[in-house]
Amino acid sequence: EAGVVQSPRYKIIEKKQPVAFWCNPISGHNTLYWYLQNLGQGPELLIRYENEEAVDDSQLPKDRFSAERLKGVDSTLKIQPAELGDSAVYLCASSLRGGALYNEQFFGPGTRLTVL
Amino acid sequence: DAKTTQPTSMDCAEGRAANLPCNHSTISGNEYVYWYRQIHSQGPQYIIHGLKNNETNEMASLIITEDRKSSTLILPHATLRDTAVYYCIVSDAGNMLTFGGGTRLMVKP
């Protein structure tokens, strides 16, 4: 069974440029998460989707970040324009469903973003 | 979510048991204890979870104290590939996972 797929694995851009990250969750997983991980810290949730609906986006900086999961399968996270402080690893995770007895999340390898 | 306290780093000799402690003194009755680990340049990986009883799977054992204020993750025979950051998280069933700084475990030959 394929795991969570993310692309690209690495991205280097100049500040003020736009950037997009793509995630394909495990087949059949209704819940999709985007996390941000700064160096030396644990992942921080940006947004959670239940199918195509964003049910928790309180931590997403909406002035420059946007996300979509149009058909309830794969998802895209966008930053426009990128700032130096956005340099981090962006992780995507999926799980069978939210609100389950327990919530085992499966993570992709992440996209390492460097903003110059 | 209740907060957890973990040592910043630990060392363990290869082949020995690694015992990783976690304090969660403000855990509430419906919150589970989850453990994830993150190997360098990879995403976090689920290890085990528990509510009250001790749990064991093919990866590790989880020992939760009777008052549930602390727990220990045990890797019975640590290998070099177990070198990673280990995160202890408490959360309601199905609620969000809030990662702290974790414990950086270094398994040494």
mmCIF file with all atom_site columns, N, CA, C and O in Angstrom, chain A residues 9 33 35 37 41-43 45 48 56 91 98-105 107-109, chain B residues 32 34 36 38 41-46 49 87 93-101 104:
data_model
loop_
_atom_site.group_PDB
_atom_site.id
_atom_site.type_symbol
_atom_site.label_atom_id
_atom_site.label_alt_id
_atom_site.label_comp_id
_atom_site.label_asym_id
_atom_site.label_entity_id
_atom_site.label_seq_id
_atom_site.pdbx_PDB_ins_code
_atom_site.Cartn_x
_atom_site.Cartn_y
_atom_site.Cartn_z
_atom_site.occupancy
_atom_site.B_iso_or_equiv
_atom_site.pdbx_formal_charge
_atom_site.auth_seq_id
_atom_site.auth_comp_id
_atom_site.auth_asym_id
_atom_site.auth_atom_id
_atom_site.pdbx_PDB_model_num
ATOM 1   N N  . ARG A 1 9   ? 9.865   17.378 -2.958 1.00 0.00 ? 9   ARG A N  1
ATOM 2   C CA . ARG A 1 9   ? 10.519  17.101 -1.674 1.00 0.00 ? 9   ARG A CA 1
ATOM 3   C C  . ARG A 1 9   ? 11.302  18.311 -1.183 1.00 0.00 ? 9   ARG A C  1
ATOM 4   O O  . ARG A 1 9   ? 11.417  18.545 0.017  1.00 0.00 ? 9   ARG A O  1
ATOM 5   N N  . TYR A 1 33  ? -4.398  16.364 6.757  1.00 0.00 ? 33  TYR A N  1
ATOM 6   C CA . TYR A 1 33  ? -3.823  17.416 7.593  1.00 0.00 ? 33  TYR A CA 1
ATOM 7   C C  . TYR A 1 33  ? -2.610  18.025 6.886  1.00 0.00 ? 33  TYR A C  1
ATOM 8   O O  . TYR A 1 33  ? -1.836  17.306 6.254  1.00 0.00 ? 33  TYR A O  1
ATOM 9   N N  . TYR A 1 35  ? 0.723   20.198 8.181  1.00 0.00 ? 35  TYR A N  1
ATOM 10  C CA . TYR A 1 35  ? 1.484   20.671 9.324  1.00 0.00 ? 35  TYR A CA 1
ATOM 11  C C  . TYR A 1 35  ? 2.681   21.481 8.833  1.00 0.00 ? 35  TYR A C  1
ATOM 12  O O  . TYR A 1 35  ? 3.210   21.253 7.746  1.00 0.00 ? 35  TYR A O  1
ATOM 13  N N  . GLN A 1 37  ? 6.614   22.403 10.188 1.00 0.00 ? 37  GLN A N  1
ATOM 14  C CA . GLN A 1 37  ? 7.618   22.031 11.183 1.00 0.00 ? 37  GLN A CA 1
ATOM 15  C C  . GLN A 1 37  ? 8.855   22.902 11.020 1.00 0.00 ? 37  GLN A C  1
ATOM 16  O O  . GLN A 1 37  ? 9.568   22.798 10.015 1.00 0.00 ? 37  GLN A O  1
ATOM 17  N N  . GLN A 1 41  ? 11.798  21.764 16.173 1.00 0.00 ? 41  GLN A N  1
ATOM 18  C CA . GLN A 1 41  ? 10.508  21.793 16.860 1.00 0.00 ? 41  GLN A CA 1
ATOM 19  C C  . GLN A 1 41  ? 9.587   20.696 16.336 1.00 0.00 ? 41  GLN A C  1
ATOM 20  O O  . GLN A 1 41  ? 9.833   20.115 15.288 1.00 0.00 ? 41  GLN A O  1
ATOM 21  N N  . GLY A 1 42  ? 8.527   20.444 17.078 1.00 0.00 ? 42  GLY A N  1
ATOM 22  C CA . GLY A 1 42  ? 7.537   19.480 16.620 1.00 0.00 ? 42  GLY A CA 1
ATOM 23  C C  . GLY A 1 42  ? 6.625   20.085 15.571 1.00 0.00 ? 42  GLY A C  1
ATOM 24  O O  . GLY A 1 42  ? 6.546   21.298 15.421 1.00 0.00 ? 42  GLY A O  1
ATOM 25  N N  . PRO A 1 43  ? 5.925   19.245 14.829 1.00 0.00 ? 43  PRO A N  1
ATOM 26  C CA . PRO A 1 43  ? 4.992   19.744 13.816 1.00 0.00 ? 43  PRO A CA 1
ATOM 27  C C  . PRO A 1 43  ? 3.846   20.531 14.454 1.00 0.00 ? 43  PRO A C  1
ATOM 28  O O  . PRO A 1 43  ? 3.389   20.209 15.546 1.00 0.00 ? 43  PRO A O  1
ATOM 29  N N  . LEU A 1 45  ? -0.065  22.008 13.530 1.00 0.00 ? 45  LEU A N  1
ATOM 30  C CA . LEU A 1 45  ? -1.165  21.866 12.585 1.00 0.00 ? 45  LEU A CA 1
ATOM 31  C C  . LEU A 1 45  ? -1.512  23.204 11.936 1.00 0.00 ? 45  LEU A C  1
ATOM 32  O O  . LEU A 1 45  ? -1.672  24.223 12.613 1.00 0.00 ? 45  LEU A O  1
ATOM 33  N N  . ARG A 1 48  ? -6.953  21.141 8.780  1.00 0.00 ? 48  ARG A N  1
ATOM 34  C CA . ARG A 1 48  ? -7.453  19.763 8.718  1.00 0.00 ? 48  ARG A CA 1
ATOM 35  C C  . ARG A 1 48  ? -8.688  19.718 7.828  1.00 0.00 ? 48  ARG A C  1
ATOM 36  O O  . ARG A 1 48  ? -9.573  20.566 7.946  1.00 0.00 ? 48  ARG A O  1
ATOM 37  N N  . ASP A 1 56  ? -10.856 22.642 10.421 1.00 0.00 ? 56  ASP A N  1
ATOM 38  C CA . ASP A 1 56  ? -10.033 23.342 11.402 1.00 0.00 ? 56  ASP A CA 1
ATOM 39  C C  . ASP A 1 56  ? -8.922  24.058 10.659 1.00 0.00 ? 56  ASP A C  1
ATOM 40  O O  . ASP A 1 56  ? -7.956  23.425 10.245 1.00 0.00 ? 56  ASP A O  1
ATOM 41  N N  . LEU A 1 91  ? 4.516   19.291 6.184  1.00 0.00 ? 91  LEU A N  1
ATOM 42  C CA . LEU A 1 91  ? 4.143   17.886 6.253  1.00 0.00 ? 91  LEU A CA 1
ATOM 43  C C  . LEU A 1 91  ? 2.662   17.711 5.960  1.00 0.00 ? 91  LEU A C  1
ATOM 44  O O  . LEU A 1 91  ? 1.833   18.485 6.423  1.00 0.00 ? 91  LEU A O  1
ATOM 45  N N  . GLY A 1 98  ? -11.661 11.534 11.192 1.00 0.00 ? 98  GLY A N  1
ATOM 46  C CA . GLY A 1 98  ? -11.505 12.255 12.435 1.00 0.00 ? 98  GLY A CA 1
ATOM 47  C C  . GLY A 1 98  ? -12.588 11.809 13.396 1.00 0.00 ? 98  GLY A C  1
ATOM 48  O O  . GLY A 1 98  ? -13.578 11.223 13.016 1.00 0.00 ? 98  GLY A O  1
ATOM 49  N N  . GLY A 1 99  ? -12.389 12.072 14.670 1.00 0.00 ? 99  GLY A N  1
ATOM 50  C CA . GLY A 1 99  ? -13.379 11.708 15.668 1.00 0.00 ? 99  GLY A CA 1
ATOM 51  C C  . GLY A 1 99  ? -13.466 10.226 15.916 1.00 0.00 ? 99  GLY A C  1
ATOM 52  O O  . GLY A 1 99  ? -14.415 9.740  16.514 1.00 0.00 ? 99  GLY A O  1
ATOM 53  N N  . ALA A 1 100 ? -12.487 9.470  15.462 1.00 0.00 ? 100 ALA A N  1
ATOM 54  C CA . ALA A 1 100 ? -12.498 8.023  15.652 1.00 0.00 ? 100 ALA A CA 1
ATOM 55  C C  . ALA A 1 100 ? -12.048 7.687  17.058 1.00 0.00 ? 100 ALA A C  1
ATOM 56  O O  . ALA A 1 100 ? -11.610 8.541  17.815 1.00 0.00 ? 100 ALA A O  1
ATOM 57  N N  . LEU A 1 101 ? -12.150 6.419  17.398 1.00 0.00 ? 101 LEU A N  1
ATOM 58  C CA . LEU A 1 101 ? -11.760 5.979  18.736 1.00 0.00 ? 101 LEU A CA 1
ATOM 59  C C  . LEU A 1 101 ? -10.319 6.382  19.010 1.00 0.00 ? 101 LEU A C  1
ATOM 60  O O  . LEU A 1 101 ? -9.981  6.835  20.084 1.00 0.00 ? 101 LEU A O  1
ATOM 61  N N  . TYR A 1 102 ? -9.462  6.163  18.049 1.00 0.00 ? 102 TYR A N  1
ATOM 62  C CA . TYR A 1 102 ? -8.151  6.758  18.134 1.00 0.00 ? 102 TYR A CA 1
ATOM 63  C C  . TYR A 1 102 ? -7.759  7.191  16.748 1.00 0.00 ? 102 TYR A C  1
ATOM 64  O O  . TYR A 1 102 ? -8.323  6.737  15.763 1.00 0.00 ? 102 TYR A O  1
ATOM 65  N N  . ASN A 1 103 ? -6.843  8.071  16.681 1.00 0.00 ? 103 ASN A N  1
ATOM 66  C CA . ASN A 1 103 ? -6.586  8.745  15.424 1.00 0.00 ? 103 ASN A CA 1
ATOM 67  C C  . ASN A 1 103 ? -5.139  8.546  15.017 1.00 0.00 ? 103 ASN A C  1
ATOM 68  O O  . ASN A 1 103 ? -4.294  9.369  15.315 1.00 0.00 ? 103 ASN A O  1
ATOM 69  N N  . GLU A 1 104 ? -4.844  7.425  14.350 1.00 0.00 ? 104 GLU A N  1
ATOM 70  C CA . GLU A 1 104 ? -3.498  7.185  13.863 1.00 0.00 ? 104 GLU A CA 1
ATOM 71  C C  . GLU A 1 104 ? -3.315  7.964  12.581 1.00 0.00 ? 104 GLU A C  1
ATOM 72  O O  . GLU A 1 104 ? -4.035  7.731  11.599 1.00 0.00 ? 104 GLU A O  1
ATOM 73  N N  . GLN A 1 105 ? -2.404  8.881  12.604 1.00 0.00 ? 105 GLN A N  1
ATOM 74  C CA . GLN A 1 105 ? -2.126  9.687  11.431 1.00 0.00 ? 105 GLN A CA 1
ATOM 75  C C  . GLN A 1 105 ? -0.890  9.150  10.723 1.00 0.00 ? 105 GLN A C  1
ATOM 76  O O  . GLN A 1 105 ? 0.096   8.780  11.355 1.00 0.00 ? 105 GLN A O  1
ATOM 77  N N  . PHE A 1 107 ? 1.997   10.067 8.033  1.00 0.00 ? 107 PHE A N  1
ATOM 78  C CA . PHE A 1 107 ? 2.649   11.265 7.517  1.00 0.00 ? 107 PHE A CA 1
ATOM 79  C C  . PHE A 1 107 ? 3.421   10.976 6.238  1.00 0.00 ? 107 PHE A C  1
ATOM 80  O O  . PHE A 1 107 ? 4.003   9.892  6.067  1.00 0.00 ? 107 PHE A O  1
ATOM 81  N N  . GLY A 1 108 ? 3.444   11.982 5.374  1.00 0.00 ? 108 GLY A N  1
ATOM 82  C CA . GLY A 1 108 ? 4.329   11.946 4.224  1.00 0.00 ? 108 GLY A CA 1
ATOM 83  C C  . GLY A 1 108 ? 5.721   12.394 4.625  1.00 0.00 ? 108 GLY A C  1
ATOM 84  O O  . GLY A 1 108 ? 5.951   12.773 5.784  1.00 0.00 ? 108 GLY A O  1
ATOM 85  N N  . PRO A 1 109 ? 6.659   12.384 3.667  1.00 0.00 ? 109 PRO A N  1
ATOM 86  C CA . PRO A 1 109 ? 8.047   12.749 3.985  1.00 0.00 ? 109 PRO A CA 1
ATOM 87  C C  . PRO A 1 109 ? 8.261   14.247 4.142  1.00 0.00 ? 109 PRO A C  1
ATOM 88  O O  . PRO A 1 109 ? 9.276   14.675 4.675  1.00 0.00 ? 109 PRO A O  1
ATOM 89  N N  . TYR B 2 32  ? -6.221  10.181 25.666 1.00 0.00 ? 32  TYR B N  1
ATOM 90  C CA . TYR B 2 32  ? -5.317  9.084  25.400 1.00 0.00 ? 32  TYR B CA 1
ATOM 91  C C  . TYR B 2 32  ? -3.875  9.595  25.421 1.00 0.00 ? 32  TYR B C  1
ATOM 92  O O  . TYR B 2 32  ? -3.603  10.778 25.182 1.00 0.00 ? 32  TYR B O  1
ATOM 93  N N  . TYR B 2 34  ? -0.523  9.148  23.280 1.00 0.00 ? 34  TYR B N  1
ATOM 94  C CA . TYR B 2 34  ? 0.004   8.680  21.997 1.00 0.00 ? 34  TYR B CA 1
ATOM 95  C C  . TYR B 2 34  ? 1.520   8.864  21.983 1.00 0.00 ? 34  TYR B C  1
ATOM 96  O O  . TYR B 2 34  ? 2.050   9.814  22.546 1.00 0.00 ? 34  TYR B O  1
ATOM 97  N N  . TYR B 2 36  ? 4.574   9.017  19.030 1.00 0.00 ? 36  TYR B N  1
ATOM 98  C CA . TYR B 2 36  ? 5.037   9.040  17.654 1.00 0.00 ? 36  TYR B CA 1
ATOM 99  C C  . TYR B 2 36  ? 6.552   9.204  17.691 1.00 0.00 ? 36  TYR B C  1
ATOM 100 O O  . TYR B 2 36  ? 7.122   9.690  18.674 1.00 0.00 ? 36  TYR B O  1
ATOM 101 N N  . GLN B 2 38  ? 10.005  10.423 15.003 1.00 0.00 ? 38  GLN B N  1
ATOM 102 C CA . GLN B 2 38  ? 10.386  11.041 13.738 1.00 0.00 ? 38  GLN B CA 1
ATOM 103 C C  . GLN B 2 38  ? 11.870  10.809 13.509 1.00 0.00 ? 38  GLN B C  1
ATOM 104 O O  . GLN B 2 38  ? 12.715  11.369 14.222 1.00 0.00 ? 38  GLN B O  1
ATOM 105 N N  . SER B 2 41  ? 14.739  13.459 8.586  1.00 0.00 ? 41  SER B N  1
ATOM 106 C CA . SER B 2 41  ? 14.304  13.687 7.202  1.00 0.00 ? 41  SER B CA 1
ATOM 107 C C  . SER B 2 41  ? 13.066  12.879 6.814  1.00 0.00 ? 41  SER B C  1
ATOM 108 O O  . SER B 2 41  ? 12.790  12.731 5.620  1.00 0.00 ? 41  SER B O  1
ATOM 109 N N  . GLN B 2 42  ? 12.355  12.350 7.789  1.00 0.00 ? 42  GLN B N  1
ATOM 110 C CA . GLN B 2 42  ? 11.110  11.650 7.508  1.00 0.00 ? 42  GLN B CA 1
ATOM 111 C C  . GLN B 2 42  ? 9.964   12.311 8.277  1.00 0.00 ? 42  GLN B C  1
ATOM 112 O O  . GLN B 2 42  ? 10.194  13.111 9.192  1.00 0.00 ? 42  GLN B O  1
ATOM 113 N N  . GLY B 2 43  ? 8.746   11.967 7.915  1.00 0.00 ? 43  GLY B N  1
ATOM 114 C CA . GLY B 2 43  ? 7.599   12.424 8.678  1.00 0.00 ? 43  GLY B CA 1
ATOM 115 C C  . GLY B 2 43  ? 7.427   11.595 9.939  1.00 0.00 ? 43  GLY B C  1
ATOM 116 O O  . GLY B 2 43  ? 7.976   10.500 10.052 1.00 0.00 ? 43  GLY B O  1
ATOM 117 N N  . PRO B 2 44  ? 6.687   12.103 10.913 1.00 0.00 ? 44  PRO B N  1
ATOM 118 C CA . PRO B 2 44  ? 6.444   11.329 12.136 1.00 0.00 ? 44  PRO B CA 1
ATOM 119 C C  . PRO B 2 44  ? 5.755   9.997  11.832 1.00 0.00 ? 44  PRO B C  1
ATOM 120 O O  . PRO B 2 44  ? 5.021   9.874  10.851 1.00 0.00 ? 44  PRO B O  1
ATOM 121 N N  . GLN B 2 45  ? 6.001   9.035  12.698 1.00 0.00 ? 45  GLN B N  1
ATOM 122 C CA . GLN B 2 45  ? 5.460   7.681  12.559 1.00 0.00 ? 45  GLN B CA 1
ATOM 123 C C  . GLN B 2 45  ? 4.778   7.288  13.857 1.00 0.00 ? 45  GLN B C  1
ATOM 124 O O  . GLN B 2 45  ? 5.362   7.412  14.941 1.00 0.00 ? 45  GLN B O  1
ATOM 125 N N  . TYR B 2 46  ? 3.551   6.815  13.748 1.00 0.00 ? 46  TYR B N  1
ATOM 126 C CA . TYR B 2 46  ? 2.820   6.350  14.928 1.00 0.00 ? 46  TYR B CA 1
ATOM 127 C C  . TYR B 2 46  ? 3.516   5.132  15.525 1.00 0.00 ? 46  TYR B C  1
ATOM 128 O O  . TYR B 2 46  ? 3.982   4.240  14.797 1.00 0.00 ? 46  TYR B O  1
ATOM 129 N N  . HIS B 2 49  ? -0.463  3.745  21.386 1.00 0.00 ? 49  HIS B N  1
ATOM 130 C CA . HIS B 2 49  ? -1.289  4.640  22.188 1.00 0.00 ? 49  HIS B CA 1
ATOM 131 C C  . HIS B 2 49  ? -1.946  3.832  23.302 1.00 0.00 ? 49  HIS B C  1
ATOM 132 O O  . HIS B 2 49  ? -2.018  2.594  23.234 1.00 0.00 ? 49  HIS B O  1
ATOM 133 N N  . TYR B 2 87  ? 7.943   11.640 20.362 1.00 0.00 ? 87  TYR B N  1
ATOM 134 C CA . TYR B 2 87  ? 6.951   12.593 20.846 1.00 0.00 ? 87  TYR B CA 1
ATOM 135 C C  . TYR B 2 87  ? 5.891   11.872 21.672 1.00 0.00 ? 87  TYR B C  1
ATOM 136 O O  . TYR B 2 87  ? 5.297   10.893 21.215 1.00 0.00 ? 87  TYR B O  1
ATOM 137 N N  . ALA B 2 93  ? -9.875  11.350 22.164 1.00 0.00 ? 93  ALA B N  1
ATOM 138 C CA . ALA B 2 93  ? -10.022 10.432 21.039 1.00 0.00 ? 93  ALA B CA 1
ATOM 139 C C  . ALA B 2 93  ? -10.487 11.204 19.821 1.00 0.00 ? 93  ALA B C  1
ATOM 140 O O  . ALA B 2 93  ? -11.508 11.873 19.837 1.00 0.00 ? 93  ALA B O  1
ATOM 141 N N  . GLY B 2 94  ? -9.749  11.128 18.760 1.00 0.00 ? 94  GLY B N  1
ATOM 142 C CA . GLY B 2 94  ? -10.114 11.791 17.528 1.00 0.00 ? 94  GLY B CA 1
ATOM 143 C C  . GLY B 2 94  ? -9.777  13.258 17.482 1.00 0.00 ? 94  GLY B C  1
ATOM 144 O O  . GLY B 2 94  ? -10.009 13.918 16.478 1.00 0.00 ? 94  GLY B O  1
ATOM 145 N N  . ASN B 2 95  ? -9.229  13.797 18.554 1.00 0.00 ? 95  ASN B N  1
ATOM 146 C CA . ASN B 2 95  ? -8.908  15.212 18.555 1.00 0.00 ? 95  ASN B CA 1
ATOM 147 C C  . ASN B 2 95  ? -7.555  15.437 17.896 1.00 0.00 ? 95  ASN B C  1
ATOM 148 O O  . ASN B 2 95  ? -6.893  14.532 17.477 1.00 0.00 ? 95  ASN B O  1
ATOM 149 N N  . MET B 2 96  ? -7.160  16.671 17.833 1.00 0.00 ? 96  MET B N  1
ATOM 150 C CA . MET B 2 96  ? -5.920  16.984 17.168 1.00 0.00 ? 96  MET B CA 1
ATOM 151 C C  . MET B 2 96  ? -4.715  16.540 17.986 1.00 0.00 ? 96  MET B C  1
ATOM 152 O O  . MET B 2 96  ? -4.762  16.475 19.208 1.00 0.00 ? 96  MET B O  1
ATOM 153 N N  . LEU B 2 97  ? -3.636  16.244 17.306 1.00 0.00 ? 97  LEU B N  1
ATOM 154 C CA . LEU B 2 97  ? -2.382  15.901 17.944 1.00 0.00 ? 97  LEU B CA 1
ATOM 155 C C  . LEU B 2 97  ? -1.549  17.169 18.037 1.00 0.00 ? 97  LEU B C  1
ATOM 156 O O  . LEU B 2 97  ? -1.280  17.814 17.030 1.00 0.00 ? 97  LEU B O  1
ATOM 157 N N  . THR B 2 98  ? -1.177  17.543 19.263 1.00 0.00 ? 98  THR B N  1
ATOM 158 C CA . THR B 2 98  ? -0.324  18.706 19.474 1.00 0.00 ? 98  THR B CA 1
ATOM 159 C C  . THR B 2 98  ? 1.055   18.215 19.864 1.00 0.00 ? 98  THR B C  1
ATOM 160 O O  . THR B 2 98  ? 1.247   17.662 20.954 1.00 0.00 ? 98  THR B O  1
ATOM 161 N N  . PHE B 2 99  ? 2.010   18.401 18.966 1.00 0.00 ? 99  PHE B N  1
ATOM 162 C CA . PHE B 2 99  ? 3.367   17.912 19.187 1.00 0.00 ? 99  PHE B CA 1
ATOM 163 C C  . PHE B 2 99  ? 4.159   18.921 20.004 1.00 0.00 ? 99  PHE B C  1
ATOM 164 O O  . PHE B 2 99  ? 4.110   20.118 19.744 1.00 0.00 ? 99  PHE B O  1
ATOM 165 N N  . GLY B 2 100 ? 4.901   18.432 20.987 1.00 0.00 ? 100 GLY B N  1
ATOM 166 C CA . GLY B 2 100 ? 5.842   19.276 21.714 1.00 0.00 ? 100 GLY B CA 1
ATOM 167 C C  . GLY B 2 100 ? 7.219   19.122 21.100 1.00 0.00 ? 100 GLY B C  1
ATOM 168 O O  . GLY B 2 100 ? 7.352   18.834 19.916 1.00 0.00 ? 100 GLY B O  1
ATOM 169 N N  . GLY B 2 101 ? 8.239   19.304 21.919 1.00 0.00 ? 101 GLY B N  1
ATOM 170 C CA . GLY B 2 101 ? 9.607   19.209 21.420 1.00 0.00 ? 101 GLY B CA 1
ATOM 171 C C  . GLY B 2 101 ? 10.133  17.795 21.326 1.00 0.00 ? 101 GLY B C  1
ATOM 172 O O  . GLY B 2 101 ? 11.071  17.526 20.583 1.00 0.00 ? 101 GLY B O  1
ATOM 173 N N  . ARG B 2 104 ? 14.986  13.493 21.997 1.00 0.00 ? 104 ARG B N  1
ATOM 174 C CA . ARG B 2 104 ? 15.909  13.022 20.956 1.00 0.00 ? 104 ARG B CA 1
ATOM 175 C C  . ARG B 2 104 ? 16.665  11.825 21.509 1.00 0.00 ? 104 ARG B C  1
ATOM 176 O O  . ARG B 2 104 ? 17.506  11.963 22.403 1.00 0.00 ? 104 ARG B O  1
#
